[in-house]
Amino acid sequence: MSLPSLIGKTVAIIGNAPGMCAAKCPSADYTIAVSSGLPHAPNADAHVAIDGNLPLADYAGLRLAGVPGIEGAEFVYMPHDVVELSPGHVVHIRNNTLSAIRLAADAGATRILVAGQDVDAYEALHDFRGLKEGLAALTAELAAREPTVVVEILSAPVAPKKKWPTTPE
């Protein structure tokens, strides 16, 4: 099944950065929660989890997992993004947000609103590199598509001196 046709639609992608809450979820035609962002958008139309982590057992929306064999989820191939950190320094990454953006764009969305993301905090916490560059590259790639897909990164939620949450607030 994967995502339904989203041709010409606005899609919100909801993450779980410190300070994120349901009140900060943007209004859109279709909502995708990524990984542990689902508790902030329990009525999301879809949930994308590369690793198959499925919070909220009673969630009734479409669950998409990047690994096969996850009970209650549809397996969807979510490729690695090839990201150039600097000339000659390339990494291959898989990320829930990048996968959700790509899935929404491939389903026809023309505007994608990304909320609940704090790329710098995420990279620092997980000692992960490439998300910032991957997001910029994917945004440019989609802007060059016909029809154009506009990706808007909304302001990161503010939660000073707070660790990355493991459970919703």
mmCIF file of C-alpha atoms in Angstrom:
data_model
loop_
_atom_site.group_PDB
_atom_site.id
_atom_site.type_symbol
_atom_site.label_atom_id
_atom_site.label_comp_id
_atom_site.label_asym_id
_atom_site.label_seq_id
_atom_site.Cartn_x
_atom_site.Cartn_y
_atom_site.Cartn_z
ATOM 1 C CA MET A 1 0.000 0.000 0.000
ATOM 2 C CA SER A 2 2.668 2.539 1.037
ATOM 3 C CA LEU A 3 1.499 6.153 1.056
ATOM 4 C CA PRO A 4 -1.653 7.175 -0.812
ATOM 5 C CA SER A 5 -1.500 9.666 -3.648
ATOM 6 C CA LEU A 6 -0.477 13.024 -2.215
ATOM 7 C CA ILE A 7 -0.409 14.872 -5.536
ATOM 8 C CA GLY A 8 -0.432 18.610 -4.911
ATOM 9 C CA LYS A 9 -0.805 18.145 -1.145
ATOM 10 C CA THR A 10 0.976 19.703 1.825
ATOM 11 C CA VAL A 11 2.515 17.103 4.136
ATOM 12 C CA ALA A 12 3.712 17.702 7.698
ATOM 13 C CA ILE A 13 6.546 15.543 9.010
ATOM 14 C CA ILE A 14 6.718 15.447 12.804
ATOM 15 C CA GLY A 15 9.826 14.579 14.827
ATOM 16 C CA ASN A 16 10.684 14.374 18.518
ATOM 17 C CA ALA A 17 13.227 17.114 19.196
ATOM 18 C CA PRO A 18 13.444 18.525 22.726
ATOM 19 C CA GLY A 19 10.547 20.905 23.258
ATOM 20 C CA MET A 20 8.288 19.321 20.638
ATOM 21 C CA CYS A 21 4.645 18.881 21.588
ATOM 22 C CA ALA A 22 1.345 18.318 19.820
ATOM 23 C CA ALA A 23 0.581 22.054 19.873
ATOM 24 C CA LYS A 24 3.608 22.694 17.636
ATOM 25 C CA CYS A 25 2.450 20.333 14.875
ATOM 26 C CA PRO A 26 1.662 22.317 11.713
ATOM 27 C CA SER A 27 -1.635 21.989 9.897
ATOM 28 C CA ALA A 28 -1.386 19.988 6.668
ATOM 29 C CA ASP A 29 -3.373 17.791 4.287
ATOM 30 C CA TYR A 30 -1.471 14.701 5.468
ATOM 31 C CA THR A 31 0.745 14.095 8.499
ATOM 32 C CA ILE A 32 3.641 11.679 8.889
ATOM 33 C CA ALA A 33 5.201 11.112 12.302
ATOM 34 C CA VAL A 34 8.768 9.845 12.247
ATOM 35 C CA SER A 35 10.139 7.369 14.753
ATOM 36 C CA SER A 36 9.490 8.541 18.318
ATOM 37 C CA GLY A 37 7.676 11.670 17.099
ATOM 38 C CA LEU A 38 4.433 9.681 16.982
ATOM 39 C CA PRO A 39 3.312 10.569 20.546
ATOM 40 C CA HIS A 40 3.310 14.244 19.472
ATOM 41 C CA ALA A 41 1.042 13.450 16.532
ATOM 42 C CA PRO A 42 -1.007 10.409 17.620
ATOM 43 C CA ASN A 43 -3.567 11.128 14.894
ATOM 44 C CA ALA A 44 -0.932 11.203 12.153
ATOM 45 C CA ASP A 45 -1.967 9.549 8.924
ATOM 46 C CA ALA A 46 1.276 7.564 8.765
ATOM 47 C CA HIS A 47 4.265 6.618 10.910
ATOM 48 C CA VAL A 48 7.722 6.046 9.401
ATOM 49 C CA ALA A 49 10.312 4.073 11.357
ATOM 50 C CA ILE A 50 13.394 2.772 9.594
ATOM 51 C CA ASP A 51 14.161 0.431 12.495
ATOM 52 C CA GLY A 52 10.570 -0.705 12.976
ATOM 53 C CA ASN A 53 10.263 0.963 16.401
ATOM 54 C CA LEU A 54 6.500 1.237 16.790
ATOM 55 C CA PRO A 55 5.454 3.367 19.773
ATOM 56 C CA LEU A 56 1.769 3.638 20.703
ATOM 57 C CA ALA A 57 0.410 0.134 20.293
ATOM 58 C CA ASP A 58 -3.098 1.499 19.689
ATOM 59 C CA TYR A 59 -2.044 3.743 16.778
ATOM 60 C CA ALA A 60 -4.522 3.134 13.935
ATOM 61 C CA GLY A 61 -2.721 4.857 11.051
ATOM 62 C CA LEU A 62 -0.450 3.463 8.373
ATOM 63 C CA ARG A 63 2.831 2.111 9.778
ATOM 64 C CA LEU A 64 5.816 1.967 7.445
ATOM 65 C CA ALA A 65 9.027 0.214 8.498
ATOM 66 C CA GLY A 66 12.403 0.155 6.779
ATOM 67 C CA VAL A 67 13.032 -3.438 7.842
ATOM 68 C CA PRO A 68 10.928 -6.453 6.848
ATOM 69 C CA GLY A 69 9.004 -8.644 9.253
ATOM 70 C CA ILE A 70 7.734 -6.007 11.700
ATOM 71 C CA GLU A 71 4.274 -7.062 12.850
ATOM 72 C CA GLY A 72 1.659 -4.418 12.103
ATOM 73 C CA ALA A 73 3.860 -2.481 9.678
ATOM 74 C CA GLU A 74 4.307 -2.466 5.944
ATOM 75 C CA PHE A 75 7.889 -2.886 4.777
ATOM 76 C CA VAL A 76 8.969 -0.037 2.514
ATOM 77 C CA TYR A 77 12.418 0.154 0.992
ATOM 78 C CA MET A 78 14.123 3.229 2.425
ATOM 79 C CA PRO A 79 17.502 3.673 0.742
ATOM 80 C CA HIS A 80 20.618 5.202 2.215
ATOM 81 C CA ASP A 81 21.262 8.806 1.274
ATOM 82 C CA VAL A 82 24.748 9.439 -0.078
ATOM 83 C CA VAL A 83 25.990 12.602 1.584
ATOM 84 C CA GLU A 84 29.174 14.556 0.885
ATOM 85 C CA LEU A 85 30.422 16.084 4.126
ATOM 86 C CA SER A 86 33.395 17.698 2.413
ATOM 87 C CA PRO A 87 35.244 17.149 -0.879
ATOM 88 C CA GLY A 88 36.113 13.467 -0.989
ATOM 89 C CA HIS A 89 34.425 12.650 2.343
ATOM 90 C CA VAL A 90 31.209 10.784 1.574
ATOM 91 C CA VAL A 91 28.964 8.948 4.027
ATOM 92 C CA HIS A 92 25.890 6.793 3.493
ATOM 93 C CA ILE A 93 23.122 7.458 6.009
ATOM 94 C CA ARG A 94 19.598 6.277 6.732
ATOM 95 C CA ASN A 95 17.382 8.661 8.628
ATOM 96 C CA ASN A 96 13.669 8.621 9.413
ATOM 97 C CA THR A 97 13.129 12.260 8.474
ATOM 98 C CA LEU A 98 14.956 12.003 5.148
ATOM 99 C CA SER A 99 13.036 8.810 4.353
ATOM 100 C CA ALA A 100 9.681 10.414 5.215
ATOM 101 C CA ILE A 101 10.463 13.463 3.058
ATOM 102 C CA ARG A 102 11.406 11.228 0.128
ATOM 103 C CA LEU A 103 8.301 9.035 0.550
ATOM 104 C CA ALA A 104 6.016 12.104 0.668
ATOM 105 C CA ALA A 105 7.656 13.642 -2.406
ATOM 106 C CA ASP A 106 7.460 10.346 -4.309
ATOM 107 C CA ALA A 107 3.732 10.172 -3.456
ATOM 108 C CA GLY A 108 3.244 13.571 -5.114
ATOM 109 C CA ALA A 109 3.411 16.092 -2.250
ATOM 110 C CA THR A 110 4.431 19.544 -3.467
ATOM 111 C CA ARG A 111 4.975 21.152 -0.053
ATOM 112 C CA ILE A 112 6.561 19.410 2.924
ATOM 113 C CA LEU A 113 6.668 21.014 6.368
ATOM 114 C CA VAL A 114 9.258 19.505 8.712
ATOM 115 C CA ALA A 115 8.596 20.145 12.415
ATOM 116 C CA GLY A 116 10.095 18.795 15.614
ATOM 117 C CA GLN A 117 13.607 18.525 14.232
ATOM 118 C CA ASP A 118 16.767 19.895 15.798
ATOM 119 C CA VAL A 119 19.482 18.675 13.475
ATOM 120 C CA ASP A 120 22.394 20.041 15.514
ATOM 121 C CA ALA A 121 21.117 18.492 18.758
ATOM 122 C CA TYR A 122 20.417 15.176 16.992
ATOM 123 C CA GLU A 123 23.881 14.984 15.468
ATOM 124 C CA ALA A 124 25.554 15.892 18.778
ATOM 125 C CA LEU A 125 23.522 13.431 20.848
ATOM 126 C CA HIS A 126 24.008 10.483 18.506
ATOM 127 C CA ASP A 127 27.534 11.375 17.351
ATOM 128 C CA PHE A 128 25.951 11.270 13.899
ATOM 129 C CA ARG A 129 27.189 13.210 10.903
ATOM 130 C CA GLY A 130 25.502 13.923 7.613
ATOM 131 C CA LEU A 131 21.909 14.759 8.504
ATOM 132 C CA LYS A 132 22.370 18.509 8.043
ATOM 133 C CA GLU A 133 24.102 18.015 4.680
ATOM 134 C CA GLY A 134 21.661 15.282 3.658
ATOM 135 C CA LEU A 135 18.687 17.498 4.432
ATOM 136 C CA ALA A 136 20.175 20.354 2.401
ATOM 137 C CA ALA A 137 20.965 18.040 -0.533
ATOM 138 C CA LEU A 138 17.514 16.430 -0.512
ATOM 139 C CA THR A 139 15.821 19.837 -0.286
ATOM 140 C CA ALA A 140 17.817 21.018 -3.331
ATOM 141 C CA GLU A 141 17.111 17.780 -5.221
ATOM 142 C CA LEU A 142 13.365 18.105 -4.673
ATOM 143 C CA ALA A 143 13.350 21.818 -5.551
ATOM 144 C CA ALA A 144 14.828 20.874 -8.933
ATOM 145 C CA ARG A 145 12.065 18.331 -9.632
ATOM 146 C CA GLU A 146 9.191 18.994 -11.962
ATOM 147 C CA PRO A 147 6.789 19.667 -10.369
ATOM 148 C CA THR A 148 8.832 21.422 -7.729
ATOM 149 C CA VAL A 149 8.638 20.073 -4.192
ATOM 150 C CA VAL A 150 9.175 22.748 -1.539
ATOM 151 C CA VAL A 151 10.623 21.524 1.757
ATOM 152 C CA GLU A 152 10.268 23.949 4.671
ATOM 153 C CA ILE A 153 12.212 23.273 7.852
ATOM 154 C CA LEU A 154 10.209 24.928 10.596
ATOM 155 C CA SER A 155 11.969 26.387 13.630
ATOM 156 C CA ALA A 156 13.349 23.766 15.969
ATOM 157 C CA PRO A 157 11.436 23.501 19.232
ATOM 158 C CA VAL A 158 13.203 25.333 22.030
ATOM 159 C CA ALA A 159 14.079 23.417 25.180
ATOM 160 C CA PRO A 160 17.234 24.864 26.711
ATOM 161 C CA LYS A 161 19.380 22.614 28.919
ATOM 162 C CA LYS A 162 17.168 19.637 28.219
ATOM 163 C CA LYS A 163 18.248 16.217 27.017
ATOM 164 C CA TRP A 164 16.737 14.515 24.010
ATOM 165 C CA PRO A 165 13.500 12.913 25.266
ATOM 166 C CA THR A 166 13.037 9.183 25.336
ATOM 167 C CA THR A 167 9.343 9.511 26.084
ATOM 168 C CA PRO A 168 6.821 12.207 25.177
ATOM 169 C CA GLU A 169 6.340 15.144 27.500
#
